[in-house]
Coordinates of C-alpha atoms in Angstrom, one line a residue:
X192 CA -90.8 -72.9 -19.3
X193 CA -89.4 -75.3 -16.7
X194 CA -91.3 -78.5 -15.6
X195 CA -91.2 -79.1 -11.9
X196 CA -92.1 -82.3 -10.1
X197 CA -93.2 -82.6 -6.4
X198 CA -91.3 -85.5 -5.0
X199 CA -91.1 -87.5 -1.7
X200 CA -89.0 -86.1 1.1
X201 CA -86.6 -87.8 3.5
X202 CA -86.9 -86.9 7.2
X203 CA -83.9 -86.5 9.5
X204 CA -84.2 -90.2 10.6
X205 CA -83.7 -91.3 7.0
X206 CA -87.4 -92.4 6.6
X207 CA -89.3 -91.1 3.6
X208 CA -92.7 -89.4 3.5
X209 CA -95.1 -89.1 0.5
X210 CA -97.7 -87.0 2.4
X211 CA -96.3 -83.5 2.1
X212 CA -97.3 -80.7 -0.2
X213 CA -96.0 -77.6 -2.0
X214 CA -97.9 -74.3 -1.8
X215 CA -97.5 -71.1 -3.8
X216 CA -97.6 -68.0 -1.6
X217 CA -96.5 -64.4 -1.6
X218 CA -95.2 -63.9 2.0
X219 CA -91.7 -63.0 0.9
X220 CA -90.3 -65.5 3.3
X221 CA -87.5 -66.5 0.9
X222 CA -86.5 -62.8 0.4
X223 CA -87.6 -62.6 -3.2
X224 CA -90.4 -60.6 -4.8
X225 CA -93.9 -61.6 -6.0
X226 CA -94.8 -65.3 -5.5
X227 CA -92.6 -68.0 -4.0
X228 CA -93.2 -71.7 -3.1
X229 CA -93.3 -73.4 0.3
X230 CA -92.1 -77.0 0.4
X231 CA -93.8 -78.7 3.3
X232 CA -92.2 -82.2 3.6
X233 CA -91.6 -82.5 -0.1
X234 CA -88.8 -82.1 -2.6
X235 CA -89.0 -80.2 -5.9
X236 CA -87.3 -81.7 -8.9
X237 CA -86.4 -79.2 -11.7
X238 CA -86.4 -80.6 -15.2
X239 CA -84.1 -78.0 -16.8
X240 CA -82.1 -78.9 -19.9
X241 CA -78.4 -79.2 -19.2
X242 CA -75.7 -79.2 -18.6
X243 CA -75.7 -76.1 -16.5
X244 CA -72.6 -74.3 -15.1
X245 CA -74.3 -73.3 -11.9
X246 CA -77.5 -72.3 -10.2
X247 CA -78.6 -70.0 -7.4
X248 CA -81.7 -70.1 -5.1
X249 CA -83.2 -67.7 -2.5
X250 CA -84.5 -69.5 0.5
X251 CA -86.2 -69.0 3.9
X252 CA -85.8 -72.0 6.2
X253 CA -87.8 -72.1 9.4
X254 CA -87.7 -75.6 10.8
X255 CA -87.0 -79.3 10.3
X256 CA -84.4 -80.8 8.0
X257 CA -83.5 -80.3 4.3
X258 CA -82.7 -82.4 1.2
X259 CA -80.6 -81.6 -1.8
X260 CA -79.6 -83.7 -4.8
X261 CA -76.9 -82.5 -7.3
X262 CA -75.6 -84.8 -10.1
X263 CA -77.2 -87.8 -8.2
X264 CA -75.4 -87.0 -5.0
X265 CA -78.2 -86.9 -2.4
X266 CA -77.7 -85.1 1.0
X267 CA -79.9 -84.9 4.1
X268 CA -78.9 -82.1 6.5
X269 CA -80.2 -79.8 9.1
X270 CA -79.4 -76.2 8.0
X271 CA -78.0 -74.7 4.8
X272 CA -75.0 -73.5 6.7
X273 CA -74.0 -77.2 7.2
X274 CA -73.3 -77.5 3.4
X275 CA -71.6 -74.1 3.0
X276 CA -68.2 -74.8 1.3
X277 CA -69.1 -78.4 0.6
X278 CA -68.7 -80.2 -2.8
X279 CA -71.8 -82.1 -3.7
X280 CA -71.8 -84.1 -6.9
X281 CA -68.6 -82.3 -8.0
X282 CA -70.3 -78.9 -7.6
X283 CA -69.1 -76.3 -5.1
X284 CA -71.8 -75.0 -2.7
X285 CA -71.7 -71.5 -1.1
X286 CA -74.4 -70.2 1.3
X287 CA -75.2 -66.8 2.7
X288 CA -76.9 -67.2 6.2
X289 CA -78.7 -70.5 6.5
X290 CA -78.3 -71.0 10.2
X291 CA -82.0 -71.9 10.7
X292 CA -85.0 -69.6 11.2
X293 CA -83.6 -67.2 8.6
X294 CA -83.5 -66.3 4.9
X295 CA -80.5 -66.4 2.7
X296 CA -79.1 -67.6 -0.6
X297 CA -77.6 -70.8 -2.1
X298 CA -75.1 -70.7 -4.9
X299 CA -73.9 -73.8 -6.9
X300 CA -70.8 -73.5 -9.1
X301 CA -69.8 -76.3 -11.4
X302 CA -71.2 -78.5 -14.1
X303 CA -74.6 -79.9 -13.3
X304 CA -76.0 -82.8 -15.4
X305 CA -79.4 -84.4 -15.4
X306 CA -79.6 -87.5 -13.1
X307 CA -82.2 -90.2 -12.7
X308 CA -84.2 -91.1 -9.6
X309 CA -87.2 -93.3 -9.3
X310 CA -89.6 -90.4 -10.1
X311 CA -87.8 -89.1 -13.2
X312 CA -84.8 -87.2 -14.4
X313 CA -83.9 -83.8 -13.0
X314 CA -81.0 -81.4 -12.9
X315 CA -81.6 -80.2 -9.4
X316 CA -83.7 -81.4 -6.4
X317 CA -84.3 -79.5 -3.2
X318 CA -86.8 -79.6 -0.4
X319 CA -87.5 -79.1 3.3
X320 CA -90.0 -79.3 6.1
X321 CA -90.6 -75.6 6.5
X322 CA -88.7 -74.3 3.5
X323 CA -89.7 -71.4 1.2
X324 CA -87.7 -70.9 -2.1
X325 CA -87.7 -68.3 -4.9
X326 CA -85.7 -67.2 -7.9
X327 CA -84.1 -70.5 -8.9
X328 CA -81.8 -68.9 -11.5
X329 CA -79.5 -70.5 -14.0
X330 CA -76.9 -69.3 -16.4
X331 CA -74.5 -66.4 -16.0
X332 CA -75.1 -64.3 -13.0
X333 CA -76.8 -61.0 -13.8
X334 CA -75.0 -57.7 -13.0
X335 CA -75.8 -56.8 -9.4
X336 CA -78.3 -54.1 -8.8
X337 CA -76.5 -51.1 -7.3
X338 CA -77.7 -50.4 -3.8
X339 CA -77.1 -48.0 -0.9
X340 CA -76.9 -50.5 2.0
X341 CA -75.4 -48.3 4.7
X342 CA -72.5 -50.7 5.3
X343 CA -69.8 -48.0 4.8
X344 CA -70.4 -45.6 7.7
X345 CA -69.3 -46.7 11.1
X346 CA -71.9 -48.5 13.2
X347 CA -73.5 -46.0 15.7
X348 CA -72.5 -42.9 13.7
X349 CA -75.0 -40.0 14.1
X350 CA -75.5 -37.4 11.5
X351 CA -77.3 -34.1 12.0
X352 CA -79.1 -31.8 9.6
X353 CA -76.7 -30.3 7.0
X354 CA -74.3 -33.2 7.4
X355 CA -73.3 -35.3 4.4
X356 CA -71.8 -38.8 4.1
X357 CA -71.1 -41.3 1.4
X358 CA -72.2 -44.9 1.1
X359 CA -71.8 -47.3 -1.8
X360 CA -70.4 -44.4 -3.8
X361 CA -73.5 -42.3 -3.3
X362 CA -73.5 -38.9 -1.5
X363 CA -76.3 -38.6 1.0
X364 CA -77.4 -35.4 2.8
X365 CA -79.3 -35.1 6.0
X366 CA -82.1 -32.6 5.4
X367 CA -84.8 -30.8 7.4
X368 CA -88.1 -32.7 8.0
X369 CA -91.7 -31.5 7.7
X370 CA -94.0 -32.6 10.5
X371 CA -97.7 -33.5 10.1
X372 CA -98.7 -29.9 10.8
X373 CA -96.6 -28.7 7.8
X374 CA -94.0 -27.0 10.1
X375 CA -90.3 -27.8 9.6
X376 CA -87.7 -29.1 12.0
X377 CA -84.0 -28.8 11.7
X378 CA -83.2 -30.6 15.0
X379 CA -83.5 -34.3 14.0
X380 CA -80.7 -36.8 13.3
X381 CA -79.9 -40.0 11.4
X382 CA -78.2 -42.9 13.1
X383 CA -76.5 -45.9 11.6
X384 CA -77.7 -49.0 13.4
X385 CA -77.8 -52.8 12.9
X386 CA -81.2 -53.7 14.3
X387 CA -82.7 -55.2 11.1
X388 CA -85.9 -53.1 11.6
X389 CA -86.2 -52.4 7.9
X390 CA -85.9 -56.1 7.0
X391 CA -82.5 -55.9 5.4
X392 CA -79.2 -57.4 6.5
X393 CA -76.2 -55.8 8.2
X394 CA -76.5 -52.1 8.9
X395 CA -79.4 -49.8 8.2
X396 CA -80.2 -46.1 9.0
X397 CA -82.7 -44.6 11.3
X398 CA -84.2 -41.3 10.3
X399 CA -85.3 -39.5 13.4
X400 CA -87.2 -36.3 12.3
X401 CA -84.9 -35.9 9.2
X402 CA -85.0 -36.5 5.5
X403 CA -82.2 -38.1 3.5
X404 CA -81.4 -36.8 0.1
X405 CA -79.7 -39.2 -2.3
X406 CA -77.4 -37.6 -4.9
X407 CA -77.4 -40.5 -7.4
X408 CA -76.6 -39.7 -11.0
X409 CA -79.6 -39.9 -13.2
X410 CA -82.0 -40.2 -14.8
X411 CA -83.1 -43.5 -13.2
X412 CA -85.9 -45.8 -14.4
X413 CA -86.9 -46.8 -10.9
X414 CA -85.8 -47.4 -7.3
X415 CA -86.7 -49.6 -4.4
X416 CA -86.4 -49.3 -0.6
X417 CA -86.8 -51.5 2.4
X418 CA -88.4 -49.8 5.4
X419 CA -89.5 -50.2 8.9
X420 CA -91.9 -47.4 10.1
X421 CA -92.9 -47.2 13.7
X422 CA -94.4 -43.8 14.4
X423 CA -95.1 -40.2 13.3
X424 CA -95.5 -39.0 9.7
X425 CA -93.4 -39.4 6.6
X426 CA -91.9 -37.3 3.8
X427 CA -91.0 -38.2 0.2
X428 CA -89.9 -36.1 -2.8
X429 CA -89.7 -37.5 -6.3
X430 CA -89.0 -35.2 -9.3
X431 CA -89.6 -32.2 -7.1
X432 CA -93.1 -33.4 -6.1
X433 CA -93.0 -33.3 -2.2
X434 CA -95.6 -35.3 -0.2
X435 CA -96.2 -35.4 3.5
X436 CA -98.2 -38.4 4.7
X437 CA -99.0 -40.7 7.6
X438 CA -98.1 -44.3 6.5
X439 CA -96.6 -45.8 3.3
X440 CA -99.8 -47.5 2.5
X441 CA -101.4 -44.1 2.0
X442 CA -99.3 -43.7 -1.2
X443 CA -99.6 -47.2 -2.5
X444 CA -100.8 -46.9 -6.1
X445 CA -100.2 -43.2 -6.3
X446 CA -98.3 -41.3 -8.9
X447 CA -95.7 -38.9 -7.4
X448 CA -93.7 -36.7 -9.8
X449 CA -94.9 -38.8 -12.7
X450 CA -93.6 -42.0 -11.0
X451 CA -95.8 -45.0 -10.0
X452 CA -95.5 -46.0 -6.4
X453 CA -96.2 -49.5 -5.1
X454 CA -95.9 -50.5 -1.4
X455 CA -95.8 -53.9 0.4
X456 CA -97.2 -53.5 3.9
X457 CA -96.7 -49.9 5.2
X458 CA -99.8 -49.7 7.5
X459 CA -97.8 -48.3 10.4
X460 CA -95.8 -50.2 13.0
X461 CA -94.5 -52.6 10.4
X462 CA -91.7 -53.3 7.9
X463 CA -92.2 -53.5 4.1
X464 CA -90.9 -52.3 0.8
X465 CA -91.4 -49.3 -1.5
X466 CA -91.0 -49.6 -5.3
X467 CA -90.9 -46.6 -7.6
X468 CA -91.4 -47.2 -11.4
X469 CA -90.8 -44.4 -13.9
X470 CA -88.2 -41.9 -14.9
X471 CA -86.6 -40.1 -12.0
X472 CA -84.6 -36.9 -12.6
X473 CA -82.5 -34.7 -10.2
X474 CA -84.4 -31.8 -8.6
X475 CA -83.5 -28.9 -6.3
X476 CA -84.4 -29.1 -2.6
X477 CA -84.3 -26.0 -0.5
X478 CA -85.4 -25.5 3.1
X479 CA -83.9 -23.0 5.5
X480 CA -80.2 -22.7 4.8
X481 CA -80.0 -26.0 3.0
X482 CA -79.8 -26.2 -0.8
X483 CA -79.0 -29.2 -2.9
X484 CA -79.9 -31.4 -5.8
X485 CA -81.1 -34.9 -5.3
X486 CA -82.8 -37.7 -7.2
X487 CA -84.7 -39.0 -4.2
X488 CA -85.6 -37.7 -0.8
X489 CA -87.2 -39.7 2.0
X490 CA -87.6 -39.4 5.8
X491 CA -89.7 -40.0 8.8
X492 CA -90.0 -39.5 12.6
X493 CA -89.3 -43.1 13.5
X494 CA -88.3 -44.6 10.1
X495 CA -85.6 -47.2 9.4
X496 CA -84.5 -47.8 5.8
X497 CA -82.1 -50.1 4.0
X498 CA -81.2 -51.3 0.6
X499 CA -82.0 -48.2 -1.5
X500 CA -81.5 -50.0 -4.9
X501 CA -81.7 -48.4 -8.3

């Protein structure tokens, strides 16, 4: 319902270009979901009714300079981190990441009114040379989605089968793993690392021939996971329906335990995301001496996961 105009862009030398373009893609370079837009030497002007009390944007910025205009206060700058903490047009700016060649988020706090430029009236203008943006959100901030992000355990901590630990208020158990030949191993481990192999931020966890069982209160209506999978087979258990498979792409579109599975990437030796849609209940998991109840079990031989959000 928002009208958006593609506008000229000012380069770092203060000259203007009218020869750029904006392209709709789905590469997830801004860190959102579904489609996003690439501004290639253009600005986008958002014709949203105002006043607004703030606005947020997800971005991925991979080269060149940037433009922003808030309340008629135009700025030309190199990276989003350059405006972190600034006041532009009377509006406070806060930025996560934004150091160049990365993705992050921009948050504006304060009253935003429509302003006039030569091409029309807009409440917000933003653009770049190699900039992807998504989820330009207005109004009150939504309640955050609860996520297990593995930031609580100490970096480098190693957990063995039968160990338990807590992250983000969720109890997690390290469970035996089933290899591709259907035999079980109790000798693997899980290690807290910060290699960004799963595509998240901060810390993540590597499952090395183990499963992780998540003791989240239920029922849930869905769950999502970021992953990086670089060898061996994989296990998953949803509503007591256990699957042993090679790559995440093998279960894309499947129904497991009555829950629909959708996967981005997952062809092996890559990172991607797993999304589960449907009612998820706790189920009993038993293998060897281990017994417990979990709402989700996942693991692999060389699998990194992050941001288990529900």
